[in-house]
mmCIF file of C-alpha atoms in Angstrom:
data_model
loop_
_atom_site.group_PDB
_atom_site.id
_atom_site.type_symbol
_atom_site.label_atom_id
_atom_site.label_comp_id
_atom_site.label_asym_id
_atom_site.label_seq_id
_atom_site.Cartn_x
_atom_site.Cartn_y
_atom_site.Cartn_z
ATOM 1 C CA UNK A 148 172.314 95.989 78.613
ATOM 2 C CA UNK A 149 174.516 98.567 80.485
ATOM 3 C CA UNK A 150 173.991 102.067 78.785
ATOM 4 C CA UNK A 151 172.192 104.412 80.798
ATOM 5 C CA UNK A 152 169.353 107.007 79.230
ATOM 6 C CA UNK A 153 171.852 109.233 77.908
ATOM 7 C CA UNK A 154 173.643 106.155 76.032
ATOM 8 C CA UNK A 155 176.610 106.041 78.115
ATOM 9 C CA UNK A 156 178.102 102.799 78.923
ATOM 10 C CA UNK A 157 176.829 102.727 82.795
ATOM 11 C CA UNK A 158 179.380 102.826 85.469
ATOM 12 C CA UNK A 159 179.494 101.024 88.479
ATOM 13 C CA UNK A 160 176.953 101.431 91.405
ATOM 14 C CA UNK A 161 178.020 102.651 94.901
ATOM 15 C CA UNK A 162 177.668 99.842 97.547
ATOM 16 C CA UNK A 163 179.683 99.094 100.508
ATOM 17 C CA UNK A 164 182.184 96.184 99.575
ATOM 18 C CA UNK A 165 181.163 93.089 100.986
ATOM 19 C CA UNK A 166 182.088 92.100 104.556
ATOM 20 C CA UNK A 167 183.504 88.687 103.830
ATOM 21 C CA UNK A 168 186.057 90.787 101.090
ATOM 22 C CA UNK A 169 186.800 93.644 103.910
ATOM 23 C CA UNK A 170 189.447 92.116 105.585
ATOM 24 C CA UNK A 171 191.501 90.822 102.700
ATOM 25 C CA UNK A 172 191.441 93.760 100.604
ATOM 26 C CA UNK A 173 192.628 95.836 104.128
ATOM 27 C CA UNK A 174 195.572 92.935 104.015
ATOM 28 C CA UNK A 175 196.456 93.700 100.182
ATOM 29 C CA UNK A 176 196.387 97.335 100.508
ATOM 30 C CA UNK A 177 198.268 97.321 103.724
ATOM 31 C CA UNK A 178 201.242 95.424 102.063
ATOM 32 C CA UNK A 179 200.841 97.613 98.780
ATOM 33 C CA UNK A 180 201.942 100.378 101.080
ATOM 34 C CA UNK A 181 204.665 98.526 102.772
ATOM 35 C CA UNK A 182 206.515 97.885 99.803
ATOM 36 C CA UNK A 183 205.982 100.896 97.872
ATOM 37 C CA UNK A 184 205.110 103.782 99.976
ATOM 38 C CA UNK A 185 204.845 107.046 98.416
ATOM 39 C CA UNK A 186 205.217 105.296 95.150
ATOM 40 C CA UNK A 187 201.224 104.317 95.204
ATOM 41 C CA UNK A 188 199.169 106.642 93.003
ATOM 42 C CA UNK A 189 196.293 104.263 93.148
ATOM 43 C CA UNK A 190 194.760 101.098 94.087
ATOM 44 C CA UNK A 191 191.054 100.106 92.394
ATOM 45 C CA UNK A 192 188.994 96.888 92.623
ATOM 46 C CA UNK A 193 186.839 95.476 89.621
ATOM 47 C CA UNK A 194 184.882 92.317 88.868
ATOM 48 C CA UNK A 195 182.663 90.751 91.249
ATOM 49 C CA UNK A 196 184.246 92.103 94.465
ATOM 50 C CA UNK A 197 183.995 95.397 92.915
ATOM 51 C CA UNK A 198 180.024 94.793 91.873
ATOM 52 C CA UNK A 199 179.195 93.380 95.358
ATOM 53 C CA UNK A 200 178.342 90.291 93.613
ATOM 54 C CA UNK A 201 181.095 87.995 94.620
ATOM 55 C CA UNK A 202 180.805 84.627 96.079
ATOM 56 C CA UNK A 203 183.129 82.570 98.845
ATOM 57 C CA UNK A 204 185.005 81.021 98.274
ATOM 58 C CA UNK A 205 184.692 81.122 93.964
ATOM 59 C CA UNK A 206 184.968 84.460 92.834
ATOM 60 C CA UNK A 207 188.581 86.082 92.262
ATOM 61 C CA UNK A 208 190.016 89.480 93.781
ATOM 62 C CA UNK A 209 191.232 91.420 91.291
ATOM 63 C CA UNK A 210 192.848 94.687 91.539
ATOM 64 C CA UNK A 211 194.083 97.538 88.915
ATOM 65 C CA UNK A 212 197.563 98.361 91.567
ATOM 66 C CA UNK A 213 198.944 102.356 89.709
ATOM 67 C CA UNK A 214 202.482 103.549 90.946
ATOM 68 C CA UNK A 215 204.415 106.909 89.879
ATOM 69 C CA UNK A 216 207.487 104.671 88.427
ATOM 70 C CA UNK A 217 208.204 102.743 85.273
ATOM 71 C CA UNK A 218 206.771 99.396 85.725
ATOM 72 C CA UNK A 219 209.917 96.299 86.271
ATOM 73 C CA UNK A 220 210.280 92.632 86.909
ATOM 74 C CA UNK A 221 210.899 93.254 90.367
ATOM 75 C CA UNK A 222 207.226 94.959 91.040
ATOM 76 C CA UNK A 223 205.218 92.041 89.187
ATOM 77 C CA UNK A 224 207.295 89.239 91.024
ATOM 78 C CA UNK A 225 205.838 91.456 94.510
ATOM 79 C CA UNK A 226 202.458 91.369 93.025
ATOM 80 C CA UNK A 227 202.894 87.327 92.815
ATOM 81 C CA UNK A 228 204.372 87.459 96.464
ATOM 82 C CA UNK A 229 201.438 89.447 97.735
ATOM 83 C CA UNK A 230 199.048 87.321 96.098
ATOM 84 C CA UNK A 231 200.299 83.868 97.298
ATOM 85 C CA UNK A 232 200.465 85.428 101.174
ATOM 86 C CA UNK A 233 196.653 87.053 100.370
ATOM 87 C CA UNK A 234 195.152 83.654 99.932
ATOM 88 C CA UNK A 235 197.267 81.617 102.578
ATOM 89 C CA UNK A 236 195.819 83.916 104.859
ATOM 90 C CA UNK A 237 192.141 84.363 103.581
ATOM 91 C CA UNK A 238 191.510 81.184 101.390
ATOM 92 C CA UNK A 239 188.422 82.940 101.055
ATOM 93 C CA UNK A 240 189.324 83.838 97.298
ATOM 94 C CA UNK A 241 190.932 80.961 94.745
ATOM 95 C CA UNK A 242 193.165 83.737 93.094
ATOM 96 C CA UNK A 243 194.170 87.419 93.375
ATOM 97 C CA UNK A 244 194.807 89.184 90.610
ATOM 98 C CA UNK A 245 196.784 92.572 89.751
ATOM 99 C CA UNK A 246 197.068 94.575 86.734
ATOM 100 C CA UNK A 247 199.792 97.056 87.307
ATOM 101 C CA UNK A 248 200.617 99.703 85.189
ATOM 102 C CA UNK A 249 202.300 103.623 86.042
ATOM 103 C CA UNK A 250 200.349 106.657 86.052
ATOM 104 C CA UNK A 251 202.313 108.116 82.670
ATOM 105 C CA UNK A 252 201.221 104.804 80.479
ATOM 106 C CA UNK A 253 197.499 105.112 81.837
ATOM 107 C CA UNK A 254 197.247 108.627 81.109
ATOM 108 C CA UNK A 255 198.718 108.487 77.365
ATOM 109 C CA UNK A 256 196.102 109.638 75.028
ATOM 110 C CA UNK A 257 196.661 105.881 73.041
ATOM 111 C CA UNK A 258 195.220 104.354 76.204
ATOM 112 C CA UNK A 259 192.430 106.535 76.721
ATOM 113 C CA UNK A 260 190.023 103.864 75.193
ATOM 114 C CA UNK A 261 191.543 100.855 77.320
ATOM 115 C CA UNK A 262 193.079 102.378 80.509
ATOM 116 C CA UNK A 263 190.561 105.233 80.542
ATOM 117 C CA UNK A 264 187.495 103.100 79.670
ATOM 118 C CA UNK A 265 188.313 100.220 82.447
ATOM 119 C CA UNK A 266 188.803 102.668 84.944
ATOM 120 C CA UNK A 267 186.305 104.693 84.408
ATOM 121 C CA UNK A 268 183.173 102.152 83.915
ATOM 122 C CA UNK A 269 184.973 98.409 85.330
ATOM 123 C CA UNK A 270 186.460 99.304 88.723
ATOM 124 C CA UNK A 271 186.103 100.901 92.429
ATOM 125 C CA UNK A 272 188.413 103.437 93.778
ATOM 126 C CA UNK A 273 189.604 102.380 96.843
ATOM 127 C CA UNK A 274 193.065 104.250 97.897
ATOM 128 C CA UNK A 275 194.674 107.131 96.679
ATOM 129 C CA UNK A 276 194.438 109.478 93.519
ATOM 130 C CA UNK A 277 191.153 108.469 91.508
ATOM 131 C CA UNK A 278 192.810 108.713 88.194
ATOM 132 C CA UNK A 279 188.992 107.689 86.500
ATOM 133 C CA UNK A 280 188.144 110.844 87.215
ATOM 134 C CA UNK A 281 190.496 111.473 84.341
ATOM 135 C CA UNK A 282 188.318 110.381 82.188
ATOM 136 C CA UNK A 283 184.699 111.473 80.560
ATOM 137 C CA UNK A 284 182.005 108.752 80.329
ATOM 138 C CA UNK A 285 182.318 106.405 76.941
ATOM 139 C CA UNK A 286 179.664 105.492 74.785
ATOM 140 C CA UNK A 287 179.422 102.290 73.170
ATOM 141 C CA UNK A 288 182.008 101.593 70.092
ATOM 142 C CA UNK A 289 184.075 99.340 68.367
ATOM 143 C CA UNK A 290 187.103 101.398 69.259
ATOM 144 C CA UNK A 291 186.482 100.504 72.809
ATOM 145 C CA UNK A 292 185.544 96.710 72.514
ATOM 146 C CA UNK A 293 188.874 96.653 70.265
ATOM 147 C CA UNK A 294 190.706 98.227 73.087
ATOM 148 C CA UNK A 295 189.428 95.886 75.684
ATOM 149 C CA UNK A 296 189.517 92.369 73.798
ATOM 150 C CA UNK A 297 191.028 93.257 70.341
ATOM 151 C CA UNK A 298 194.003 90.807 72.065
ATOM 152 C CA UNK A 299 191.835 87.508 71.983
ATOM 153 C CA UNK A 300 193.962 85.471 69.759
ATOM 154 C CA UNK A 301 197.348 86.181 71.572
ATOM 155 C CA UNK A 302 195.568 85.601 75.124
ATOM 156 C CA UNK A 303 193.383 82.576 73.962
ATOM 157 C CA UNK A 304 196.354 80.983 72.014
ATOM 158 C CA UNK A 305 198.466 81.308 75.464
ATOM 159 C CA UNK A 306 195.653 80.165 77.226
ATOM 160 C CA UNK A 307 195.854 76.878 75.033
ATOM 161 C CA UNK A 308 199.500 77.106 75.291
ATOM 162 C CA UNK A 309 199.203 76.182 78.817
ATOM 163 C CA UNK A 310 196.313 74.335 78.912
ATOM 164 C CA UNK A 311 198.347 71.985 76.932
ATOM 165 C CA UNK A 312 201.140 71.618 79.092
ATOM 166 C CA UNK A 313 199.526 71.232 82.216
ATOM 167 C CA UNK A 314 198.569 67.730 83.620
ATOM 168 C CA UNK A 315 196.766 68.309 86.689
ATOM 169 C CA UNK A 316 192.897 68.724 86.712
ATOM 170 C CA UNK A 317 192.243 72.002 88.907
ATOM 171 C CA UNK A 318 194.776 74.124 86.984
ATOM 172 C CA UNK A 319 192.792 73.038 83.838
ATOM 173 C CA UNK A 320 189.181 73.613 85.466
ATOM 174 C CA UNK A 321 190.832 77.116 86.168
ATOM 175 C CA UNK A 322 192.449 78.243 83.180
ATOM 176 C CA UNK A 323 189.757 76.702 80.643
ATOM 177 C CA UNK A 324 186.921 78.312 82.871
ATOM 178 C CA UNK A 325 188.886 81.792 82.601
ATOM 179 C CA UNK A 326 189.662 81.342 78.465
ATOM 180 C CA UNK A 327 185.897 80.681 78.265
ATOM 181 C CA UNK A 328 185.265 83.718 79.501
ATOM 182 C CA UNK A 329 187.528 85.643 77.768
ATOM 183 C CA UNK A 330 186.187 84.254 74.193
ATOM 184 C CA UNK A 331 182.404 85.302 74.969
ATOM 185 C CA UNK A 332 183.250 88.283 76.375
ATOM 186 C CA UNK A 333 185.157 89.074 72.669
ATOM 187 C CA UNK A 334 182.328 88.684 70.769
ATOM 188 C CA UNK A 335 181.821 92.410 71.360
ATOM 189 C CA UNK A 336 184.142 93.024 68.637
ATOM 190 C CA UNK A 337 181.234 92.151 66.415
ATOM 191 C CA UNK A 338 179.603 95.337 66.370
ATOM 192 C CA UNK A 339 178.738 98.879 64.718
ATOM 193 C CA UNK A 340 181.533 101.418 65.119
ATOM 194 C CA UNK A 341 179.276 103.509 66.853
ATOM 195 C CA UNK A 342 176.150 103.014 69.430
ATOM 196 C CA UNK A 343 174.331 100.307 69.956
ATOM 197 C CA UNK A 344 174.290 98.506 72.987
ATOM 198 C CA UNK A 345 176.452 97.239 75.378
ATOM 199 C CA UNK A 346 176.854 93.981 76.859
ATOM 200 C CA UNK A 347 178.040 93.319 80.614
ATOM 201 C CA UNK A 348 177.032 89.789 81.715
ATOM 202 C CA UNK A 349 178.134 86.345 79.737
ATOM 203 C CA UNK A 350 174.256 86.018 78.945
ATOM 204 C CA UNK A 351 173.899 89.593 77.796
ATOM 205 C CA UNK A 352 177.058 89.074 75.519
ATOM 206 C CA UNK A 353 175.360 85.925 74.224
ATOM 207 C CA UNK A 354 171.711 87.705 73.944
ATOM 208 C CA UNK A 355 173.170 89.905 71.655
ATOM 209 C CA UNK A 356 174.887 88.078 69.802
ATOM 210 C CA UNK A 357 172.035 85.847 68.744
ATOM 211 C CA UNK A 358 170.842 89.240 66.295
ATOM 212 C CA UNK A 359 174.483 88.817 64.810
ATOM 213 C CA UNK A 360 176.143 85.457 64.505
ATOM 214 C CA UNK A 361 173.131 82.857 66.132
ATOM 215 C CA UNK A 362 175.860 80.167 64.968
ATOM 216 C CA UNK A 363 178.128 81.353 66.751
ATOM 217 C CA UNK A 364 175.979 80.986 70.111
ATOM 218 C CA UNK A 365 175.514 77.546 69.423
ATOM 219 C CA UNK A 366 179.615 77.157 70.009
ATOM 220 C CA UNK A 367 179.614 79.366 72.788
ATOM 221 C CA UNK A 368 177.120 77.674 74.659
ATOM 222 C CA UNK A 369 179.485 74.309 75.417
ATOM 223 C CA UNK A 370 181.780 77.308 77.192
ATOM 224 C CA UNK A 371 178.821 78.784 79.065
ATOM 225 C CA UNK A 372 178.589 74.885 80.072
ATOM 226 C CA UNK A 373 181.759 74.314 80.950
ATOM 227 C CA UNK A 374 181.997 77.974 83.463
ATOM 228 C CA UNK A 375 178.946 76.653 85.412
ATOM 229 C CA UNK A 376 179.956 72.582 85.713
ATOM 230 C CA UNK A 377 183.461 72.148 84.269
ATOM 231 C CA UNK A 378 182.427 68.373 82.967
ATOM 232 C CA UNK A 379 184.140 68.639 79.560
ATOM 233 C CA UNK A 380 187.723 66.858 79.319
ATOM 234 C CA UNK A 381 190.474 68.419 78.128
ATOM 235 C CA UNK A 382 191.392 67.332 74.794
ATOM 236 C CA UNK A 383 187.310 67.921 73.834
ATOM 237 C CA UNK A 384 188.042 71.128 75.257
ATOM 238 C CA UNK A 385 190.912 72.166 73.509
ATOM 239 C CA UNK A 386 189.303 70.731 70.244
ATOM 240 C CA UNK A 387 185.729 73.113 71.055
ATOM 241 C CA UNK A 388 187.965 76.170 71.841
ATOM 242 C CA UNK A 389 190.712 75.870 68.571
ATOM 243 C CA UNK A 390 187.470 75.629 66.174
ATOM 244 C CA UNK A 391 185.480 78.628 68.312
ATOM 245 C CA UNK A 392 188.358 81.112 67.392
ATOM 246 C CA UNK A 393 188.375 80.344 64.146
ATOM 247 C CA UNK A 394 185.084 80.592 63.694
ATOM 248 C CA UNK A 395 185.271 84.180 65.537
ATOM 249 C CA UNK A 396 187.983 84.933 63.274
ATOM 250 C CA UNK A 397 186.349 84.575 60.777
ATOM 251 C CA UNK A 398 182.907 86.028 61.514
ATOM 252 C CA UNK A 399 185.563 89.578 62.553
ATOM 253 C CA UNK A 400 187.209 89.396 59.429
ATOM 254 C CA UNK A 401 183.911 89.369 57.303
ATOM 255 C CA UNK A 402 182.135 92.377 59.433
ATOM 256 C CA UNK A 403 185.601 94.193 58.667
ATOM 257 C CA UNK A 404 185.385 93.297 55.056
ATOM 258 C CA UNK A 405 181.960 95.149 55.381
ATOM 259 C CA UNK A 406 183.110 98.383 56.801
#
């Protein structure tokens, strides 16, 4: 599990970003600065581009995109823009992703265990002011996990939402395989408010949760499935997902009921 000898959750390790990535993240960064200029605090990769573990053409580009201003409409509609041109021009990625924020709401002390921790320990510095050095190392806690998935319900039940609506078969593959993910990796809610481990892989949230909720594996495993083939249809689906929650739910609300 990812805590290093002091019990720090580890951050990431230094390795040159992977040639097939180097030329669209060049592209992305070069039309970050186009549009905003001076306005750019900072620019950071995470996920598997980040980890040097991505692979053409599956894995995602995602990007944590800091400016000096208030955050509007107009700047996420230019994070859609850049996106769409990013993979016309290197289909090399199915989707690229921004998180946006400004440098005031990622330095308020309230966000210290959700901008602070995903900085520091989730994602690469790659332009500009490296705002995770901001931030001391975290340890392993429930204040953290809360930070970082505490939101499951409201971004699974949109996840449904749209899963619902749509009709054509590789939005579903993509938006069921991305709610999977997000509902395994929210299992670390379940845990201690202090210490402990901490869990970076699907299998290594599923490993530990076997010591906790081995029930609750069982359910999770038709997700794990479904990530690696995406053979399940989507009414099963929905049905699998709507009773998972629940069952999460209520495994959370019992281990509160505790504390």
């Amino acid at each position: 599990m990812a805590v290093d000898k002091n019990g720090y959750i580890s951050v990431l390790a230094i390795k040159p970003i992977q040639k097939e990535y180097q030329a669209l993240l060049v592209f992305v960064q070069s039309r970050l600065l186009t549009l905003y200029e001076s306005h750019i605090c900072s620019i950071f990769v995470y996920g598997s581009v980040a980890t040097g573990a991505a692979k053409p053409p599956r894995s995602d580009l995602d990007l944590c995109v800091i400016l000096d201003k208030d955050i509007d409409d107009i700047d996420k509609l230019n994070m859609v823009n850049i996106a769409q041109q990013a993979i016309e021009l290197y289909p090399i990625v199915p989707k690229v992703d921004f998180d946006i924020a400004s440098k005031s709401e990622v330095l308020l002390r309230e966000n210290i265990t959700s901008w602070g921790y995903w900085l520091k320990h989730h994602c690469r510095y790659i332009y500009g002011e490296d705002l995770s050095l901001q931030f001391s190392l975290f340890k392993p806690s429930r204040a953290v996990a809360y930070a970082v998935n505490g939101d499951y319900l409201t971004v699974l039940s949109d996840y449904l939402l749209s899963i619902e609506q749509t009709n054509d078969l590789k939005t579903f593959l993509k938006l069921s395989k991305e709610a999977s993910k997000k509902l395994i990796r929210s299992t670390n809610i379940l845990r201690a408010q202090e210490g402990g481990d901490w869990p970076d892989s699907l299998d290594e949230h599923l490993s530990r949760l076997i010591k906790i909720e081995p029930k609750l594996v069982k359910e999770l495993m038709f997700f794990m499935k479904h990530i690696e083939l995406g053979i399940y249809k989507k009414d099963e689906f929905l049905i699998q997902m709507k009773n998972t929650i629940s069952f999460l739910s209520a495994v959370e609300k019992n281990i509160n009921e505790k504390l």
